[in-house]
Amino acid sequence: MKTRIFFAMLITVLTFATKINAQTKSADKQKTVLLINAHLTYPGLSEGQLNKAFYDKAKEFFLSQNFKVLETKIEAGYSVEQEVEKHMQADIIVLQTPVNWENTPWIYKKYVDEVFTSAMFSKKFLSGDGRSENDPTKEYGTGGKMQGKKFLLSATWNAPKESFNNPKQPLWKGKSADDALSNIGANYAFVGYTVLPGHYCYDVFHNKHIKEDLENYPKYLKKVFGL
């Protein structure tokens, strides 16, 4: 009887130890982030130093958190197929961009059109738009395969912070900065990503707090990603 009890306890302990070991390995699995810089240089007007500074801060932060860091600087050129694979590998996408005429530079739209269209044909990002003739409960925008991945937009604005979230302001009429750039995150939400609240540096030509914004950026990343 004692022998049976001993072996039963031993099996229980070994099973528990195996589960703990598996959980530890899962927790220790290195995660991957893809950093995308969408800046487009206009010599003498927009050289890209501020967006590079935020991009570099993000890279430094994720390396300190033991992430594998993938990088894309759109202006330097890219392979569409490689960008699709980077998205497949990455757990997190961080897009760094200036806001030019209330949107991203045109090279980012070109990048999205090429990368997401390629992934649509290969069915790597999604399988259709989610709708089904046989099941009307399936809704548009639910056909994505990238669930569990996260997307963050980090943008630099000429617009002051006060121009948002205020219905008396003539341009955005009460919209938030996230609302104003919601089309950017919508691409990612469409294929299954969780879109997080964006990080913004406002009024960049007059902002006296840019140094402080840069210093606080890693704190924001730590908080928004729960690291």
Coordinates of C-alpha atoms in Angstrom, one line a residue, residues 35-129:
L35 CA 9.6 48.4 -36.6
I36 CA 8.5 50.3 -39.7
N37 CA 9.7 53.8 -40.5
A38 CA 7.5 55.5 -43.0
H39 CA 9.3 58.9 -43.2
L40 CA 9.8 60.4 -46.6
T41 CA 12.6 62.9 -46.9
Y42 CA 12.0 66.5 -48.2
P43 CA 15.5 68.1 -48.2
G44 CA 15.6 71.3 -46.2
L45 CA 12.1 70.8 -44.9
S46 CA 11.7 67.3 -43.4
E47 CA 14.9 65.4 -42.9
G48 CA 13.4 62.7 -40.6
Q49 CA 15.5 63.1 -37.5
L50 CA 12.6 63.3 -35.1
N51 CA 10.9 60.2 -36.4
K52 CA 14.3 58.4 -36.5
A53 CA 14.8 59.4 -32.8
F54 CA 11.4 57.8 -31.8
Y55 CA 12.2 54.7 -34.0
D56 CA 15.6 54.3 -32.3
K57 CA 14.0 54.7 -28.9
A58 CA 11.6 51.9 -29.7
K59 CA 14.4 49.7 -31.0
E60 CA 16.4 50.3 -27.9
F61 CA 13.4 49.5 -25.7
F62 CA 12.5 46.2 -27.4
L63 CA 16.1 45.0 -27.4
S64 CA 16.2 45.7 -23.6
Q65 CA 13.1 43.5 -23.3
N66 CA 14.8 40.6 -25.1
F67 CA 12.7 41.0 -28.3
K68 CA 14.0 40.0 -31.7
V69 CA 13.8 43.2 -33.7
L70 CA 13.0 43.2 -37.4
E71 CA 13.3 46.6 -39.2
T72 CA 11.9 48.2 -42.3
K73 CA 12.8 51.7 -43.5
I74 CA 10.4 52.1 -46.4
E75 CA 12.3 54.9 -48.1
A76 CA 15.4 52.7 -48.3
G77 CA 13.5 50.1 -50.4
Y78 CA 12.0 46.7 -49.5
S79 CA 11.0 43.3 -50.9
V80 CA 7.3 42.7 -50.8
E81 CA 7.7 39.0 -50.1
Q82 CA 10.1 39.7 -47.2
E83 CA 7.8 42.2 -45.7
V84 CA 4.9 39.7 -45.7
E85 CA 7.2 37.2 -43.9
K86 CA 8.3 39.8 -41.4
H87 CA 4.6 40.4 -40.6
M88 CA 4.1 36.7 -40.2
Q89 CA 7.0 36.4 -37.8
A90 CA 6.3 39.5 -35.7
D91 CA 4.1 39.5 -32.6
I92 CA 4.1 43.3 -32.6
I93 CA 4.1 45.9 -35.4
V94 CA 5.2 49.5 -34.5
L95 CA 4.7 52.0 -37.3
Q96 CA 6.6 55.3 -36.9
T97 CA 5.5 58.1 -39.2
P98 CA 5.2 61.8 -39.6
V99 CA 1.7 63.1 -40.4
N100 CA 1.9 64.8 -43.8
W101 CA -1.3 66.6 -44.9
E102 CA -3.3 64.7 -42.2
N103 CA -2.1 61.3 -43.3
T104 CA 1.1 59.2 -43.7
P105 CA 3.6 59.9 -46.5
W106 CA 2.5 58.3 -49.8
I107 CA 5.2 55.7 -49.7
Y108 CA 3.5 54.1 -46.7
K109 CA 0.2 53.7 -48.7
K110 CA 2.1 52.2 -51.5
Y111 CA 3.8 49.8 -49.0
V112 CA 0.5 48.7 -47.6
D113 CA -1.1 48.2 -51.0
E114 CA 1.8 46.0 -52.1
V115 CA 2.3 44.0 -48.9
F116 CA -1.3 43.5 -47.9
T117 CA -2.4 42.7 -51.5
S118 CA 0.4 40.1 -51.8
A119 CA -0.7 38.6 -48.5
M120 CA -4.3 38.6 -49.6
F121 CA -3.5 36.5 -52.7
S122 CA -1.3 34.1 -50.8
K123 CA -4.0 34.0 -48.0
K124 CA -1.3 34.5 -45.4
F125 CA -2.9 37.5 -43.7
L126 CA -6.6 36.6 -44.3
S127 CA -9.0 34.3 -46.1
G128 CA -11.6 36.6 -47.6
D129 CA -13.3 39.6 -46.0

